[in-house]
Amino acid sequence: MDALVVYESMYGNTKQIAEAVAEGLASRMRAMVVEVGSAPSELGQEIGLLVVGGPTHAFSMSRASTRQSAAQQATASLVSRGEGVREWLATLHTSSAALGSAAFDTRIGKPRIPGSAARGIARRLRRLGIRAVAQPQGFYVTGTQGLLVEGELERARQWGESLAAAFPVPAS
């Protein structure tokens, strides 16, 4: 069984978290990391776990207007330049009834602002009939374009390991 980690990232923090989650998943299964603009809209039987993450914008998943605002604030090139996780989930289809999912986001750590892209992602995945294998997870950054809070990459790796541990290891 394979895991697919799909992420949307404006300034690179969510991408780093996605890669760390995939490292943790790779302890027990093959894990692929894909930026949302390159993510498939159809998932086959080989994908057993779908992990989806994005930045929290205006208390939830990004929208065209919040991505435009992020682009205007950017001091460097954006990682995700097209449609986001919200739009991708609207086109997602899967043929696997056994598919499990997990959702994560990045958000400002201090001051703590309410809202979570991860909860919105988890809700959309549930509406698609994809069962959650973990509670939505948030990872913190120091500001809108800030760095990840110290220890978050390791926490993301450990979360990936715990997700992988929830699935049986295929016989060789």
mmCIF file of C-alpha atoms in Angstrom:
data_model
loop_
_atom_site.group_PDB
_atom_site.id
_atom_site.type_symbol
_atom_site.label_atom_id
_atom_site.label_comp_id
_atom_site.label_asym_id
_atom_site.label_seq_id
_atom_site.Cartn_x
_atom_site.Cartn_y
_atom_site.Cartn_z
ATOM 1 C CA MET A 1 0.000 0.000 0.000
ATOM 2 C CA ASP A 2 1.174 3.496 -0.850
ATOM 3 C CA ALA A 3 0.582 6.841 0.786
ATOM 4 C CA LEU A 4 0.032 10.044 -1.154
ATOM 5 C CA VAL A 5 0.742 13.391 0.525
ATOM 6 C CA VAL A 6 -0.844 16.320 -1.327
ATOM 7 C CA TYR A 7 -0.024 19.849 -0.205
ATOM 8 C CA GLU A 8 -0.650 23.477 -1.040
ATOM 9 C CA SER A 9 2.047 25.907 0.085
ATOM 10 C CA MET A 10 2.486 29.606 -0.450
ATOM 11 C CA TYR A 11 5.829 30.381 1.197
ATOM 12 C CA GLY A 12 7.277 26.860 1.588
ATOM 13 C CA ASN A 13 6.371 25.980 5.178
ATOM 14 C CA THR A 14 3.508 23.633 4.314
ATOM 15 C CA LYS A 15 5.735 21.960 1.720
ATOM 16 C CA GLN A 16 8.358 21.309 4.394
ATOM 17 C CA ILE A 17 5.739 19.819 6.715
ATOM 18 C CA ALA A 18 4.403 17.595 3.883
ATOM 19 C CA GLU A 19 7.912 16.312 3.185
ATOM 20 C CA ALA A 20 8.505 15.597 6.883
ATOM 21 C CA VAL A 21 5.180 13.735 7.149
ATOM 22 C CA ALA A 22 6.185 11.658 4.105
ATOM 23 C CA GLU A 23 9.540 10.852 5.746
ATOM 24 C CA GLY A 24 7.654 9.501 8.750
ATOM 25 C CA LEU A 25 5.265 7.536 6.546
ATOM 26 C CA ALA A 26 8.238 6.055 4.667
ATOM 27 C CA SER A 27 9.217 4.183 7.829
ATOM 28 C CA ARG A 28 6.526 1.618 6.944
ATOM 29 C CA MET A 29 5.198 2.323 3.432
ATOM 30 C CA ARG A 30 6.056 3.995 0.171
ATOM 31 C CA ALA A 31 5.102 7.675 0.357
ATOM 32 C CA MET A 32 4.862 10.158 -2.493
ATOM 33 C CA VAL A 33 4.655 13.927 -2.013
ATOM 34 C CA VAL A 34 2.837 16.002 -4.639
ATOM 35 C CA GLU A 35 2.122 19.721 -4.893
ATOM 36 C CA VAL A 36 -1.635 20.201 -5.369
ATOM 37 C CA GLY A 37 -1.220 21.570 -8.904
ATOM 38 C CA SER A 38 0.286 18.210 -9.942
ATOM 39 C CA ALA A 39 -1.993 15.983 -7.862
ATOM 40 C CA PRO A 40 -4.150 13.410 -9.666
ATOM 41 C CA SER A 41 -7.921 13.893 -9.502
ATOM 42 C CA GLU A 42 -8.453 10.115 -9.617
ATOM 43 C CA LEU A 43 -6.891 7.853 -6.974
ATOM 44 C CA GLY A 44 -6.454 4.172 -7.721
ATOM 45 C CA GLN A 45 -6.423 1.091 -5.522
ATOM 46 C CA GLU A 46 -2.662 1.388 -4.891
ATOM 47 C CA ILE A 47 -3.211 4.442 -2.667
ATOM 48 C CA GLY A 48 -4.219 3.324 0.801
ATOM 49 C CA LEU A 49 -3.621 6.560 2.668
ATOM 50 C CA LEU A 50 -4.228 10.100 1.484
ATOM 51 C CA VAL A 51 -2.717 12.912 3.558
ATOM 52 C CA VAL A 52 -3.756 16.435 2.537
ATOM 53 C CA GLY A 53 -2.444 19.725 3.875
ATOM 54 C CA GLY A 54 -2.532 23.429 3.255
ATOM 55 C CA PRO A 55 -2.019 26.799 4.885
ATOM 56 C CA THR A 56 -4.742 28.335 7.006
ATOM 57 C CA HIS A 57 -6.000 31.497 5.291
ATOM 58 C CA ALA A 58 -8.791 33.599 6.778
ATOM 59 C CA PHE A 59 -9.690 30.863 9.304
ATOM 60 C CA SER A 60 -9.930 27.978 6.778
ATOM 61 C CA MET A 61 -8.622 26.606 3.469
ATOM 62 C CA SER A 62 -7.286 29.143 1.006
ATOM 63 C CA ARG A 63 -9.509 30.643 -1.690
ATOM 64 C CA ALA A 64 -8.586 32.465 -4.880
ATOM 65 C CA SER A 65 -8.801 35.818 -3.070
ATOM 66 C CA THR A 66 -6.592 34.744 -0.149
ATOM 67 C CA ARG A 67 -4.025 33.217 -2.511
ATOM 68 C CA GLN A 68 -3.977 36.498 -4.434
ATOM 69 C CA SER A 69 -3.367 38.355 -1.172
ATOM 70 C CA ALA A 70 -0.536 35.944 -0.292
ATOM 71 C CA ALA A 71 1.031 36.546 -3.714
ATOM 72 C CA GLN A 72 0.905 40.312 -3.163
ATOM 73 C CA GLN A 73 2.656 39.926 0.209
ATOM 74 C CA ALA A 74 5.296 37.505 -1.049
ATOM 75 C CA THR A 75 8.926 38.544 -1.097
ATOM 76 C CA ALA A 76 9.868 35.459 -3.140
ATOM 77 C CA SER A 77 8.194 33.167 -5.652
ATOM 78 C CA LEU A 78 5.185 31.191 -4.367
ATOM 79 C CA VAL A 79 5.392 27.398 -4.177
ATOM 80 C CA SER A 80 1.740 26.802 -5.169
ATOM 81 C CA ARG A 81 0.682 29.211 -7.907
ATOM 82 C CA GLY A 82 -2.547 27.787 -9.257
ATOM 83 C CA GLU A 83 -5.645 26.339 -7.693
ATOM 84 C CA GLY A 84 -5.490 25.164 -4.117
ATOM 85 C CA VAL A 85 -6.549 22.195 -2.028
ATOM 86 C CA ARG A 86 -10.154 23.452 -1.847
ATOM 87 C CA GLU A 87 -10.524 23.294 -5.648
ATOM 88 C CA TRP A 88 -8.633 20.001 -5.940
ATOM 89 C CA LEU A 89 -10.877 18.304 -3.387
ATOM 90 C CA ALA A 90 -13.898 19.417 -5.424
ATOM 91 C CA THR A 91 -12.586 17.315 -8.348
ATOM 92 C CA LEU A 92 -11.241 14.310 -6.402
ATOM 93 C CA HIS A 93 -12.547 10.796 -7.154
ATOM 94 C CA THR A 94 -11.442 7.484 -5.719
ATOM 95 C CA SER A 95 -12.369 3.907 -6.449
ATOM 96 C CA SER A 96 -11.029 2.536 -3.172
ATOM 97 C CA ALA A 97 -13.498 1.995 -0.345
ATOM 98 C CA ALA A 98 -10.546 1.172 1.930
ATOM 99 C CA LEU A 99 -8.832 4.551 1.481
ATOM 100 C CA GLY A 100 -7.876 6.270 4.723
ATOM 101 C CA SER A 101 -7.130 9.958 5.143
ATOM 102 C CA ALA A 102 -5.497 12.527 7.374
ATOM 103 C CA ALA A 103 -5.432 16.318 7.165
ATOM 104 C CA PHE A 104 -2.953 18.944 8.340
ATOM 105 C CA ASP A 105 -2.364 22.647 8.078
ATOM 106 C CA THR A 106 0.132 25.351 8.896
ATOM 107 C CA ARG A 107 -0.968 28.370 10.903
ATOM 108 C CA ILE A 108 0.421 31.227 12.926
ATOM 109 C CA GLY A 109 1.454 30.067 16.397
ATOM 110 C CA LYS A 110 1.358 33.372 18.285
ATOM 111 C CA PRO A 111 -0.977 34.994 18.632
ATOM 112 C CA ARG A 112 -3.222 31.968 18.295
ATOM 113 C CA ILE A 113 -5.824 32.841 15.708
ATOM 114 C CA PRO A 114 -8.961 30.704 15.457
ATOM 115 C CA GLY A 115 -9.633 28.587 12.410
ATOM 116 C CA SER A 116 -7.997 25.662 10.711
ATOM 117 C CA ALA A 117 -7.557 24.582 7.118
ATOM 118 C CA ALA A 118 -7.019 21.026 8.400
ATOM 119 C CA ARG A 119 -10.525 20.805 9.863
ATOM 120 C CA GLY A 120 -12.009 22.012 6.567
ATOM 121 C CA ILE A 121 -9.909 19.519 4.612
ATOM 122 C CA ALA A 122 -10.951 16.674 6.932
ATOM 123 C CA ARG A 123 -14.616 17.645 6.535
ATOM 124 C CA ARG A 124 -14.328 17.625 2.725
ATOM 125 C CA LEU A 125 -12.567 14.241 2.752
ATOM 126 C CA ARG A 126 -15.292 12.815 4.982
ATOM 127 C CA ARG A 127 -17.974 14.108 2.581
ATOM 128 C CA LEU A 128 -16.180 12.226 -0.211
ATOM 129 C CA GLY A 129 -16.593 9.033 1.829
ATOM 130 C CA ILE A 130 -12.917 8.785 2.773
ATOM 131 C CA ARG A 131 -12.499 7.694 6.380
ATOM 132 C CA ALA A 132 -10.232 9.632 8.713
ATOM 133 C CA VAL A 133 -7.469 7.681 10.441
ATOM 134 C CA ALA A 134 -6.359 10.598 12.646
ATOM 135 C CA GLN A 135 -7.577 13.907 13.988
ATOM 136 C CA PRO A 136 -6.656 16.974 11.883
ATOM 137 C CA GLN A 137 -3.216 18.263 12.837
ATOM 138 C CA GLY A 138 -1.913 21.833 12.928
ATOM 139 C CA PHE A 139 1.733 22.885 12.624
ATOM 140 C CA TYR A 140 2.860 26.358 13.620
ATOM 141 C CA VAL A 141 4.779 29.149 11.924
ATOM 142 C CA THR A 142 6.138 32.348 13.466
ATOM 143 C CA GLY A 143 4.190 34.722 11.208
ATOM 144 C CA THR A 144 2.455 35.049 7.852
ATOM 145 C CA GLN A 145 5.714 34.499 5.960
ATOM 146 C CA GLY A 146 7.639 33.339 9.020
ATOM 147 C CA LEU A 147 9.624 30.242 9.637
ATOM 148 C CA LEU A 148 8.290 27.063 11.145
ATOM 149 C CA VAL A 149 8.323 27.063 14.936
ATOM 150 C CA GLU A 150 11.268 25.052 16.266
ATOM 151 C CA GLY A 151 10.480 21.344 16.571
ATOM 152 C CA GLU A 152 7.572 21.322 14.100
ATOM 153 C CA LEU A 153 9.428 19.344 11.410
ATOM 154 C CA GLU A 154 10.263 16.615 13.924
ATOM 155 C CA ARG A 155 6.687 16.624 15.183
ATOM 156 C CA ALA A 156 5.491 16.241 11.560
ATOM 157 C CA ARG A 157 7.853 13.265 11.037
ATOM 158 C CA GLN A 158 6.539 11.644 14.208
ATOM 159 C CA TRP A 159 2.946 12.240 13.120
ATOM 160 C CA GLY A 160 3.757 10.564 9.792
ATOM 161 C CA GLU A 161 5.202 7.578 11.664
ATOM 162 C CA SER A 162 2.052 7.311 13.782
ATOM 163 C CA LEU A 163 -0.135 7.425 10.646
ATOM 164 C CA ALA A 164 1.938 4.647 9.054
ATOM 165 C CA ALA A 165 1.722 2.555 12.213
ATOM 166 C CA ALA A 166 -2.080 2.571 11.876
ATOM 167 C CA PHE A 167 -1.764 0.402 8.737
ATOM 168 C CA PRO A 168 -0.564 -3.204 8.464
ATOM 169 C CA VAL A 169 2.815 -3.742 6.847
ATOM 170 C CA PRO A 170 2.410 -5.710 3.613
ATOM 171 C CA ALA A 171 4.110 -9.116 3.483
ATOM 172 C CA SER A 172 7.240 -9.256 1.331
#
